[in-house]
Amino acid sequence: MEDFRWTYLQLCKEGGVEPQESVVAQLQESRAAHSSRLDLSGHSLSTDTCSVLARAFQKDAVFTEVSLSDCMLTEEGTKMILAGLFHNTSVKCLDLKGNNLRSTGAEVLGKLLGCNKTLHRLVLEWNALGVWEESFSLFCDGLASNNTLTHLDLRNNQVNHHGASELALALRRNSTLQELDLRWNNIGLLGGRSLLEALQKNKSVVQLEMAGNNIPSDILKALEQSTGHNSEREFTLRESRNKTHVLSREIQSLKEEKGRQFLSLMETIDRQRDEMGRSTKSTSAQIGQLQQALNERKSAINSLTAKLQMTEAALALSEQKGQSMGEVLSHMKAEKEEQKELQSRLRKKQEEESSLREGKLHREIQNLMETNGQLRNKVEELECRCKSQQQQIFELKQELTNSTAELKMRLTKAEDRLESEKRRSKQTLEDMESLRHKEVENVSRHLEESERALQERIFKLEAQRIQLEEELGKTKAAVVTERAQAEEELGKVRTQMRLEEQEHVSSLEEKLRSLRASMQQLQLHCSQQKQSISELQAKSSHQSVEMDGLRRRIEELQQDLSGKEQEKVAEVSRVRVELLEQIGQLEADRTAQEGLKAKISAVEREMKVLTNNHREVLLDKESEKSSLLEKLRLKEVEIQRMKEDEAQRASYLQSAILSYVQGSPLGHYSSPNK
């Protein structure tokens, strides 16, 4: 630590940079505490200080943990410090929290991850690495090529779904990263899916934090399950490694013991041989020595046999462990089969519910289609009636206009001829005017009564419209099944309507013919009266005596004409009132039909929305079912592979022990003695 402080001061002196007091004080504190952690968090570091620290880190072999959080580093300073750590071999933990690292920082971090071979933990919380997609892709490329990093903290880095896809590609290639923290970013649905697909291939990530990323709960659960599978796999691998390490140590100890025993036996044999060569003086001493050597050999053989029995017992224990592992695996298989059965039952229930819903929806659709067909039939009938009545009204109006024009022309001619007699018949005209006023009042009263009747009819039609709406709601259940029947009945009804319309038209034509005949009779009568008036005017100069009779005759004829005109006006007004009533009724029916059409279109849109939602729910259920089946298949494959690995390891250990025991010199030595 003192060396690092001295190096920092020396480099500042060489570069002409004034040492930063906060950095020197922190180095002094770490030296006093004998700590391998350099904590510069919260200190604002200048660019010159960053360049000096970068050069010092290149030569550093003391600090294993460096904290530069909240140091307000510039892009140039960040680039220098990270470049100094490219080939550092001591720093294992680097904290760059809250330095607002951007595009340049992301690129240099990618290069650092590609070059550095000792960094295990990297904290990048509260930066902005995910804002620039190209720079973040370079960072992900460096992460993909790194083989030492185990913990990466990317909280609050504005990583979107594009950045998540780049991270997913990096995780596919990386095989050492174990913990990844992506909380409080903006990964979203697409990013969650890409990470989930990457974790299907990555087997090293055992902890993944994804809170605050707008990811649906099902994808979060899937991510947790995949990381859980990775953690279980890592745990089983760690246990197997520990077991193999223990077994290898036991085998090594056995080998060493056997080697020592073999060496001791060889030394004893050498000593015995030396003693036998040297002791040729007395046979008794030689026999005693030989007996002792034989006893020692027997004891050594007994010890070897005992050790062989111990090794056989250890092998038996390992076999028992393998059997217990097989039982555990069989138990896991049984549990998985039970889970499969439960899932199949749930799936069947869901399918039954979906089929029931489909049946209900089909029935509702059929009912709605039936009501739609009925309403369309009614609409067509009403439209046909409207068209026929409008055509009749138009013809009657034309005839009325023609007749009124002719009558006006004839009346003007008659008035021109009767100007001479108007003076004489003022009283009669005044009477006629009073009668006309009375008739006008009667007509106005009749019109008011007809308007009241029309209003009552409108209220009745409103009530009928409400009833029709209620019937529409009731008849929604019968729309689809009776559609074909409704179309057939529609053809029949159309033919009937055509026949009825033809009959109605013929009746109206007959009425019009009768009216025309009456009009012709009236015209003939008027012409006859005009002729008689002209004759009377010619004879008036010659026959003054007959004027009284003629005047009486004229008065009678005028009364007849006034009566006929009153009848004609009454008939015309009655026809007009009937036509107005029919027009109002038709307009009310048309408005009701338009409302019904709008309601039918709304119901059809609702039906389409319901069918689309139902189809989407079915597709989601099928995708979930397929994903669960795929997960079960992968789990079974992994369990089968683990069983095969355990069996293979047990067979390897057994064969290695047997081959060692049979191929050792001690085994060759003990076999002929037996």
XYZ file of C-alpha atoms in Angstrom:
674
model
C 0.000 0.000 0.000
C 2.876 2.312 0.787
C 4.281 1.349 -2.606
C 1.039 2.398 -4.316
C 1.039 5.724 -2.461
C 4.666 6.319 -3.363
C 3.958 5.346 -6.988
C 1.029 7.775 -7.125
C 3.122 10.646 -5.755
C 6.033 9.821 -8.059
C 3.777 9.721 -11.130
C 2.190 13.045 -10.133
C 5.661 14.532 -9.837
C 6.734 13.137 -13.214
C 3.594 14.370 -14.960
C 3.660 17.773 -13.317
C 0.301 17.162 -11.665
C -0.461 18.303 -8.148
C -1.552 15.313 -5.998
C -5.199 15.479 -4.961
C -5.439 15.739 -1.186
C -8.527 13.550 -0.877
C -6.839 10.742 -2.800
C -3.668 10.997 -0.721
C -5.713 10.981 2.501
C -7.656 7.906 1.390
C -4.417 6.106 0.489
C -3.056 7.009 3.923
C -6.163 5.585 5.623
C -6.008 2.325 3.676
C -2.307 2.025 4.523
C -3.035 2.592 8.214
C -5.825 0.007 8.190
C -3.753 -2.479 6.164
C -6.733 -2.872 3.863
C -6.685 -4.179 0.308
C -9.671 -1.955 -0.580
C -9.247 1.464 -2.220
C -12.363 3.546 -1.473
C -12.529 6.840 -3.390
C -16.324 7.056 -3.434
C -17.769 10.534 -3.181
C -14.502 12.253 -4.164
C -14.555 14.376 -7.298
C -11.615 13.186 -9.407
C -10.085 15.448 -12.048
C -8.875 14.266 -15.438
C -5.202 14.580 -14.432
C -5.817 12.548 -11.282
C -7.590 9.888 -13.365
C -4.616 9.664 -15.745
C -2.166 9.245 -12.835
C -4.386 6.626 -11.160
C -4.639 4.744 -14.463
C -0.830 4.560 -14.727
C -0.619 3.487 -11.070
C -3.203 0.735 -11.588
C -1.075 -0.669 -14.400
C 1.718 -1.333 -11.876
C -0.513 -2.122 -8.875
C -0.542 -5.565 -7.275
C -1.979 -4.603 -3.840
C -5.642 -3.536 -4.075
C -8.220 -6.224 -4.819
C -11.247 -3.934 -4.534
C -11.598 -0.424 -5.983
C -14.636 1.794 -5.274
C -15.113 4.860 -7.513
C -18.824 5.436 -6.868
C -20.227 8.973 -7.164
C -16.884 10.440 -8.275
C -18.357 12.615 -11.058
C -15.956 11.119 -13.572
C -15.726 12.702 -16.998
C -15.742 10.552 -20.125
C -12.020 11.129 -20.611
C -11.236 10.295 -16.974
C -13.364 7.150 -17.124
C -11.613 6.073 -20.297
C -8.166 6.565 -18.705
C -8.950 4.667 -15.477
C -10.551 1.738 -17.298
C -7.643 1.611 -19.761
C -5.291 1.385 -16.788
C -7.223 -1.634 -15.525
C -7.026 -3.515 -18.837
C -4.055 -5.649 -17.795
C -4.333 -5.318 -14.000
C -3.982 -8.666 -12.220
C -5.026 -7.779 -8.669
C -8.328 -5.881 -8.787
C -11.248 -8.327 -8.452
C -14.061 -5.915 -7.549
C -14.734 -2.572 -9.302
C -17.509 -0.153 -8.211
C -18.444 2.655 -10.682
C -21.842 3.526 -9.240
C -23.411 6.914 -10.026
C -20.827 8.275 -12.490
C -23.261 8.921 -15.367
C -21.292 6.696 -17.741
C -22.487 7.028 -21.326
C -21.399 5.863 -24.773
C -17.625 6.197 -24.263
C -17.800 4.517 -20.862
C -19.817 1.613 -22.286
C -17.303 1.057 -25.097
C -14.282 1.139 -22.749
C -16.062 -1.181 -20.298
C -16.594 -3.651 -23.142
C -12.878 -3.523 -23.935
C -12.048 -3.949 -20.214
C -14.216 -7.053 -19.970
C -12.550 -8.429 -23.096
C -8.976 -7.833 -21.827
C -9.066 -8.203 -18.029
C -8.733 -11.747 -16.652
C -9.070 -11.158 -12.887
C -12.177 -8.985 -12.422
C -14.985 -10.938 -10.674
C -17.454 -8.229 -9.580
C -18.507 -5.093 -11.514
C -21.025 -2.555 -10.077
C -22.454 -0.064 -12.639
C -25.557 1.148 -10.786
C -27.053 4.583 -11.570
C -25.412 5.196 -14.945
C -26.803 5.632 -18.466
C -25.186 2.781 -20.383
C -28.410 1.698 -22.115
C -29.161 5.051 -23.792
C -26.785 4.480 -26.743
C -27.572 1.134 -28.323
C -24.355 0.760 -30.342
C -22.108 1.453 -27.346
C -24.147 -0.918 -25.183
C -23.816 -3.613 -27.858
C -20.008 -3.224 -27.644
C -20.258 -3.584 -23.864
C -22.320 -6.769 -24.340
C -19.720 -8.106 -26.804
C -17.044 -7.660 -24.139
C -19.256 -9.403 -21.586
C -19.771 -12.300 -23.997
C -16.015 -12.823 -24.391
C -15.272 -12.509 -20.638
C -14.475 -15.678 -18.696
C -13.939 -14.393 -15.134
C -16.789 -12.010 -14.210
C -19.333 -13.603 -11.841
C -21.369 -10.613 -10.597
C -22.708 -7.706 -12.712
C -24.885 -4.870 -11.349
C -26.738 -2.821 -14.030
C -29.482 -1.218 -11.946
C -30.956 2.084 -13.157
C -29.047 2.174 -16.471
C -31.999 2.958 -18.812
C -31.673 -0.397 -20.547
C -34.559 -0.899 -23.004
C -35.688 -4.010 -24.892
C -32.939 -3.545 -27.531
C -30.305 -3.529 -24.802
C -31.949 -6.563 -23.226
C -31.717 -8.424 -26.557
C -27.985 -7.576 -26.744
C -27.550 -8.801 -23.163
C -29.390 -11.979 -24.095
C -26.945 -12.588 -26.968
C -24.049 -12.036 -24.554
C -25.535 -14.462 -22.013
C -25.804 -17.122 -24.695
C -22.003 -16.998 -25.103
C -20.967 -16.256 -21.512
C -20.508 -19.252 -19.205
C -19.159 -17.708 -15.976
C -21.611 -14.951 -14.955
C -23.640 -16.129 -11.959
C -25.449 -13.020 -10.656
C -27.030 -10.305 -12.820
C -28.968 -7.334 -11.389
C -31.196 -5.471 -13.920
C -33.654 -3.798 -11.574
C -35.307 -0.478 -12.374
C -34.676 -0.349 -16.112
C -37.157 -0.308 -19.011
C -36.737 -3.782 -20.443
C -40.430 -4.498 -21.051
C -42.127 -7.537 -22.554
C -39.820 -8.031 -25.569
C -36.671 -7.734 -23.486
C -38.035 -10.188 -20.928
C -38.769 -12.712 -23.662
C -35.279 -12.383 -25.163
C -33.668 -12.861 -21.726
C -35.889 -15.874 -21.097
C -34.783 -17.427 -24.393
C -31.141 -16.736 -23.518
C -31.505 -18.389 -20.088
C -32.760 -21.524 -21.822
C -29.190 -21.937 -23.121
C -27.173 -20.237 -20.356
C -26.563 -22.587 -17.425
C -24.377 -20.367 -15.226
C -26.730 -17.532 -14.136
C -28.221 -18.570 -10.780
C -29.569 -15.175 -9.645
C -31.370 -12.634 -11.842
C -33.057 -9.523 -10.390
C -35.702 -8.010 -12.737
C -37.954 -5.837 -10.532
C -39.265 -2.530 -11.910
C -38.919 -3.357 -15.626
C -42.591 -3.476 -16.762
C -42.305 -7.218 -17.379
C -45.442 -9.385 -17.081
C -45.678 -11.711 -14.100
C -45.659 -14.903 -16.206
C -42.325 -13.998 -17.813
C -40.889 -13.077 -14.394
C -41.967 -16.468 -13.067
C -40.399 -18.191 -16.069
C -37.139 -16.277 -15.480
C -37.168 -17.280 -11.818
C -37.765 -20.893 -12.774
C -34.883 -20.891 -15.260
C -32.509 -19.331 -12.714
C -33.779 -21.832 -10.147
C -32.977 -24.660 -12.548
C -29.499 -23.202 -13.043
C -28.966 -22.910 -9.283
C -30.112 -26.498 -8.745
C -27.836 -27.640 -11.520
C -24.930 -25.651 -10.021
C -25.654 -27.152 -6.607
C -25.692 -30.703 -7.958
C -22.498 -30.050 -9.913
C -20.845 -28.618 -6.805
C -21.893 -31.633 -4.758
C -20.640 -34.031 -7.403
C -17.360 -32.121 -7.600
C -16.985 -32.244 -3.830
C -17.726 -35.939 -3.832
C -15.251 -36.616 -6.620
C -12.678 -34.475 -4.817
C -13.221 -36.432 -1.586
C -13.019 -39.738 -3.422
C -9.893 -38.657 -5.263
C -8.296 -37.620 -1.981
C -9.229 -40.957 -0.438
C -7.806 -42.777 -3.435
C -4.649 -40.683 -3.224
C -4.286 -41.413 0.491
C -4.794 -45.108 -0.188
C -2.172 -44.941 -2.903
C 0.272 -43.212 -0.568
C -0.366 -45.708 2.218
C 0.119 -48.610 -0.130
C 3.269 -47.036 -1.479
C 4.627 -46.541 2.025
C 3.727 -50.111 2.945
C 5.335 -51.375 -0.197
C 8.501 -49.383 0.520
C 8.576 -50.583 4.094
C 8.146 -54.148 2.902
C 10.926 -53.689 0.384
C 13.163 -52.230 3.079
C 12.418 -55.119 5.400
C 13.079 -57.560 2.588
C 16.396 -55.863 1.862
C 17.324 -55.921 5.496
C 16.365 -59.569 5.712
C 18.421 -60.362 2.665
C 21.377 -58.465 4.095
C 20.961 -60.234 7.371
C 20.672 -63.611 5.646
C 23.845 -62.891 3.626
C 25.733 -61.661 6.640
C 24.458 -64.243 9.162
C 26.020 -67.433 7.797
C 27.501 -68.321 11.159
C 24.661 -69.998 12.917
C 21.678 -71.758 11.347
C 19.598 -71.323 14.469
C 19.927 -67.579 14.324
C 19.083 -67.705 10.623
C 16.015 -69.857 11.287
C 14.889 -67.465 13.992
C 15.410 -64.504 11.736
C 13.529 -66.280 8.914
C 10.696 -67.074 11.284
C 10.538 -63.441 12.331
C 10.584 -62.317 8.705
C 7.775 -64.750 7.890
C 5.772 -63.465 10.841
C 6.301 -59.881 9.723
C 5.246 -60.803 6.197
C 2.113 -62.471 7.500
C 1.259 -59.449 9.579
C 1.830 -57.171 6.560
C -0.356 -59.427 4.386
C -3.023 -59.451 7.076
C -2.882 -55.665 7.241
C -3.119 -55.501 3.468
C -6.096 -57.852 3.426
C -7.727 -55.751 6.157
C -7.173 -52.617 4.104
C -8.551 -54.364 1.033
C -11.625 -55.274 3.033
C -11.925 -51.652 4.115
C -11.697 -50.492 0.516
C -14.335 -53.071 -0.463
C -16.553 -51.736 2.335
C -15.995 -48.200 1.030
C -16.968 -49.412 -2.445
C -20.072 -51.032 -0.993
C -20.942 -47.759 0.716
C -20.484 -45.888 -2.550
C -22.737 -48.427 -4.267
C -25.336 -47.927 -1.545
C -25.073 -44.173 -2.100
C -25.584 -44.746 -5.818
C -28.659 -46.877 -5.050
C -29.988 -44.168 -2.717
C -29.424 -41.638 -5.496
C -31.354 -43.911 -7.860
C -34.203 -44.145 -5.335
C -34.227 -40.364 -5.027
C -34.343 -40.094 -8.812
C -37.208 -42.617 -8.990
C -39.041 -40.638 -6.317
C -38.491 -37.467 -8.351
C -39.823 -39.284 -11.426
C -42.949 -40.330 -9.503
C -43.470 -36.743 -8.351
C -43.044 -35.514 -11.915
C -45.566 -38.070 -13.156
C -48.013 -36.871 -10.509
C -47.375 -33.298 -11.636
C -47.968 -34.367 -15.238
C -51.272 -35.968 -14.244
C -52.339 -32.858 -12.337
C -51.401 -30.666 -15.275
C -53.271 -32.941 -17.689
C -56.355 -32.758 -15.453
C -56.124 -29.004 -15.269
C -55.678 -28.868 -19.026
C -58.745 -31.074 -19.549
C -60.784 -28.870 -17.233
C -59.639 -25.790 -19.096
C -60.480 -27.430 -22.428
C -63.950 -28.367 -21.149
C -64.528 -24.835 -19.892
C -63.324 -23.411 -23.194
C -65.621 -25.813 -25.112
C -68.583 -24.767 -22.935
C -67.760 -21.122 -23.547
C -67.471 -21.779 -27.271
C -70.864 -23.504 -27.246
C -72.443 -20.590 -25.410
C -70.872 -18.114 -27.787
C -72.020 -20.147 -30.819
C -75.546 -20.279 -29.461
C -75.543 -16.553 -28.801
C -74.161 -15.917 -32.302
C -76.883 -18.123 -33.826
C -79.586 -16.317 -31.884
C -78.209 -12.937 -32.908
C -78.023 -13.971 -36.559
C -81.653 -15.155 -36.433
C -82.854 -11.888 -34.964
C -80.715 -10.059 -37.510
C -82.387 -11.944 -40.362
C -85.850 -11.227 -38.985
C -85.087 -7.576 -38.543
C -83.598 -7.375 -42.032
C -86.802 -8.934 -43.414
C -88.878 -6.398 -41.556
C -86.636 -3.589 -42.769
C -86.932 -4.726 -46.383
C -90.709 -5.024 -46.087
C -90.971 -1.558 -44.621
C -88.663 -0.150 -47.293
C -90.787 -1.693 -50.043
C -93.904 -0.252 -48.480
C -92.259 3.148 -48.165
C -91.207 3.108 -51.800
C -94.666 2.079 -53.061
C -96.437 4.645 -50.897
C -94.000 7.369 -51.924
C -94.639 6.513 -55.574
C -98.406 6.673 -54.989
C -98.066 10.000 -53.184
C -96.017 11.388 -56.045
C -98.596 10.294 -58.651
C -101.468 11.699 -56.585
C -99.641 14.982 -56.150
C -99.069 15.224 -59.885
C -102.735 14.494 -60.595
C -103.825 16.996 -57.969
C -101.602 19.688 -59.425
C -102.855 18.953 -62.936
C -106.488 18.958 -61.842
C -106.106 22.136 -59.808
C -104.390 23.868 -62.734
C -107.179 22.865 -65.124
C -109.837 23.892 -62.646
C -108.154 27.251 -62.111
C -107.996 27.860 -65.845
C -111.625 26.971 -66.269
C -112.657 29.041 -63.266
C -110.822 32.069 -64.652
C -112.604 31.635 -67.966
C -115.948 31.255 -66.205
C -115.266 34.341 -64.096
C -114.460 36.342 -67.250
C -117.730 35.258 -68.759
C -119.679 35.823 -65.561
C -118.343 39.310 -64.809
C -121.525 40.767 -66.121
C -123.585 38.673 -63.730
C -121.326 39.156 -60.677
C -122.971 42.425 -59.895
C -126.311 40.762 -59.864
C -125.135 37.792 -57.825
C -123.077 39.575 -55.125
C -125.301 38.249 -52.461
C -124.899 34.741 -53.726
C -121.125 35.210 -53.862
C -121.050 36.537 -50.326
C -122.971 33.497 -49.250
C -120.481 31.334 -51.103
C -117.591 33.107 -49.424
C -119.134 32.583 -46.015
C -119.584 28.918 -46.865
C -115.987 28.755 -48.005
C -114.819 30.367 -44.763
C -116.774 27.799 -42.868
C -115.274 25.038 -44.972
C -111.772 26.445 -44.366
C -112.456 26.479 -40.641
C -113.733 22.933 -40.843
C -110.648 21.924 -42.834
C -108.360 23.631 -40.286
C -110.178 21.868 -37.467
C -109.838 18.614 -39.335
C -106.134 19.282 -39.868
C -105.668 19.987 -36.158
C -107.492 16.802 -35.304
C -105.338 14.925 -37.816
C -102.182 16.456 -36.267
C -103.347 15.284 -32.849
C -104.049 11.857 -34.279
C -100.596 11.856 -35.853
C -99.007 12.779 -32.524
C -100.911 9.955 -30.869
C -99.745 7.678 -33.659
C -96.137 8.866 -33.077
C -96.447 8.046 -29.378
C -97.831 4.641 -30.282
C -94.970 4.114 -32.711
C -92.500 5.069 -29.960
C -94.111 2.440 -27.733
C -93.903 -0.048 -30.601
C -90.224 0.884 -31.084
C -89.537 0.178 -27.415
C -91.390 -3.131 -27.757
C -89.351 -3.916 -30.850
C -86.134 -3.182 -28.979
C -87.256 -5.524 -26.216
C -88.102 -8.142 -28.807
C -84.675 -7.583 -30.357
C -83.032 -8.301 -26.996
C -85.219 -11.381 -26.576
C -84.707 -12.675 -30.092
C -80.903 -12.437 -30.026
C -80.861 -16.105 -29.042
C -82.390 -17.237 -32.337
C -80.349 -15.433 -35.046
C -78.028 -18.040 -36.626
C -80.077 -21.274 -36.801
C -83.059 -19.684 -38.570
C -81.044 -17.664 -41.019
C -81.515 -20.088 -43.917
C -85.219 -20.448 -43.092
C -85.477 -16.689 -42.862
C -83.915 -16.325 -46.301
C -86.445 -18.786 -47.767
C -89.281 -17.046 -45.993
C -87.828 -13.761 -47.214
C -88.272 -14.896 -50.821
C -91.850 -15.970 -50.086
C -92.629 -12.750 -48.268
C -91.125 -10.746 -51.108
C -93.389 -12.478 -53.603
C -96.377 -11.916 -51.323
C -95.418 -8.284 -50.876
C -95.084 -7.867 -54.605
C -98.554 -9.358 -55.087
C -99.990 -7.172 -52.326
C -98.265 -4.138 -53.788
C -99.651 -4.961 -57.215
C -103.150 -5.339 -55.756
C -102.759 -2.111 -53.788
C -101.470 -0.334 -56.893
C -104.382 -1.675 -58.945
C -106.847 -0.519 -56.262
C -105.244 2.910 -56.190
C -105.339 3.033 -59.992
C -109.041 2.192 -59.893
C -109.577 4.954 -57.356
C -107.635 7.358 -59.538
C -109.678 6.294 -62.566
C -112.875 6.898 -60.661
C -111.590 10.285 -59.548
C -110.624 11.118 -63.121
C -114.052 10.052 -64.349
C -115.718 12.233 -61.718
C -113.422 15.088 -62.683
C -114.342 14.618 -66.349
C -118.020 14.583 -65.464
C -117.546 17.746 -63.463
C -115.681 19.327 -66.341
C -118.463 18.350 -68.775
C -121.018 19.676 -66.384
C -119.086 22.909 -66.042
C -118.815 23.209 -69.824
C -122.566 22.599 -70.177
C -123.250 25.238 -67.556
C -120.958 27.671 -69.326
C -122.743 26.996 -72.594
C -126.105 27.585 -70.968
C -124.778 30.785 -69.390
C -123.565 31.996 -72.785
C -126.947 31.160 -74.289
C -128.662 32.965 -71.466
C -126.428 35.997 -71.932
C -127.264 36.028 -75.675
C -130.923 35.605 -74.976
C -130.927 38.128 -72.091
C -130.964 41.034 -74.522
C -133.926 39.525 -76.325
C -135.687 37.683 -73.531
C -135.799 39.970 -70.516
C -138.954 38.220 -69.502
C -137.202 34.888 -69.078
C -134.345 36.387 -66.959
C -135.928 35.492 -63.667
C -136.283 31.852 -64.648
C -132.795 31.822 -66.005
C -131.472 33.468 -62.865
C -133.141 30.821 -60.785
C -131.680 28.199 -63.066
C -128.211 29.780 -62.704
C -128.540 29.859 -58.916
C -129.495 26.202 -58.856
C -126.575 25.339 -61.080
C -124.213 27.406 -58.924
C -125.456 25.611 -55.826
C -124.850 22.296 -57.542
C -121.373 23.445 -58.511
C -120.633 24.637 -55.007
C -121.813 21.283 -53.615
C -119.680 19.397 -56.109
C -116.690 21.625 -55.361
C -117.193 21.097 -51.641
C -117.318 17.350 -52.176
C -114.213 17.549 -54.327
C -112.347 19.664 -51.762
C -113.419 17.336 -48.962
C -112.256 14.284 -50.942
C -108.925 15.952 -51.782
C -108.396 17.021 -48.152
C -109.251 13.524 -46.932
C -106.800 11.969 -49.381
C -104.174 14.548 -48.379
C -104.681 13.794 -44.681
C -104.405 10.064 -45.319
C -101.230 10.589 -47.317
C -99.746 12.789 -44.594
C -100.569 10.145 -42.005
C -98.965 7.462 -44.124
C -95.876 9.669 -44.695
C -95.484 10.308 -40.943
C -95.933 6.626 -40.197
C -93.356 5.719 -42.828
C -90.879 8.280 -41.521
C -91.330 6.970 -37.965
C -90.852 3.419 -39.218
C -87.734 4.494 -41.086
C -86.223 6.098 -37.961
C -87.046 2.966 -35.972
C -85.423 0.837 -38.679
C -82.292 2.984 -38.642
C -82.044 2.610 -34.853
C -82.493 -1.134 -35.166
C -79.803 -1.281 -37.862
C -77.383 0.622 -35.626
C -78.109 -1.732 -32.740
C -77.646 -4.766 -34.987
C -74.268 -3.446 -36.181
C -73.212 -2.805 -32.557
C -74.236 -6.343 -31.586
C -72.274 -7.764 -34.530
C -69.180 -5.784 -33.500
C -69.510 -7.084 -29.936
C -69.799 -10.621 -31.284
C -66.623 -10.166 -33.342
C -64.741 -8.773 -30.317
C -65.899 -11.709 -28.155
C -64.825 -14.270 -30.761
C -61.410 -12.600 -31.167
C -60.875 -12.508 -27.386
C -61.855 -16.154 -27.099
C -59.433 -17.121 -29.861
C -56.614 -15.175 -28.184
C -57.320 -16.900 -24.833
C -57.238 -20.315 -26.531
C -53.945 -19.506 -28.264
C -52.408 -18.337 -24.955
C -53.518 -21.536 -23.215
C -52.066 -23.682 -25.998
C -48.740 -21.814 -25.845
C -48.620 -22.269 -22.054
C -49.370 -25.949 -22.437
C -46.615 -26.414 -25.025
C -44.108 -24.498 -22.868
C -44.936 -26.668 -19.826
C -44.540 -29.854 -21.871
C -41.206 -28.627 -23.194
C -40.026 -27.815 -19.650
C -41.031 -31.290 -18.445
C -39.189 -32.886 -21.317
C -36.034 -30.854 -20.610
C -36.236 -31.754 -16.903
C -36.532 -35.456 -17.700
C -33.598 -35.261 -20.102
C -31.488 -33.484 -17.481
C -32.379 -36.066 -14.781
C -31.570 -38.914 -17.169
C -28.248 -37.299 -18.015
C -27.429 -36.842 -14.313
C -28.242 -40.488 -13.628
C -26.028 -41.594 -16.475
C -23.211 -39.332 -15.232
C -23.480 -40.715 -11.680
C -23.537 -44.316 -12.897
C -20.578 -43.648 -15.179
C -18.633 -42.001 -12.359
C -19.362 -44.903 -9.995
C -18.257 -47.413 -12.631
C -15.118 -45.371 -13.295
C -14.263 -45.256 -9.595
C -14.847 -48.963 -9.124
C -12.796 -49.881 -12.184
C -10.016 -47.477 -11.120
C -9.825 -48.973 -7.619
C -9.877 -52.542 -8.936
C -7.256 -51.787 -11.552
C -5.080 -50.081 -9.005
C -5.362 -52.939 -6.529
C -4.721 -55.572 -9.201
C -1.933 -53.667 -10.981
C 0.020 -52.525 -7.917
C 3.331 -54.274 -7.055
C 1.880 -55.168 -3.697
C -0.861 -57.165 -5.364
C 1.740 -59.041 -7.443
C 3.777 -59.649 -4.361
C 0.936 -60.918 -2.192
C -0.622 -63.228 -4.792
C 2.199 -65.884 -4.900
C 2.473 -65.997 -1.083
C -1.171 -66.929 -0.907
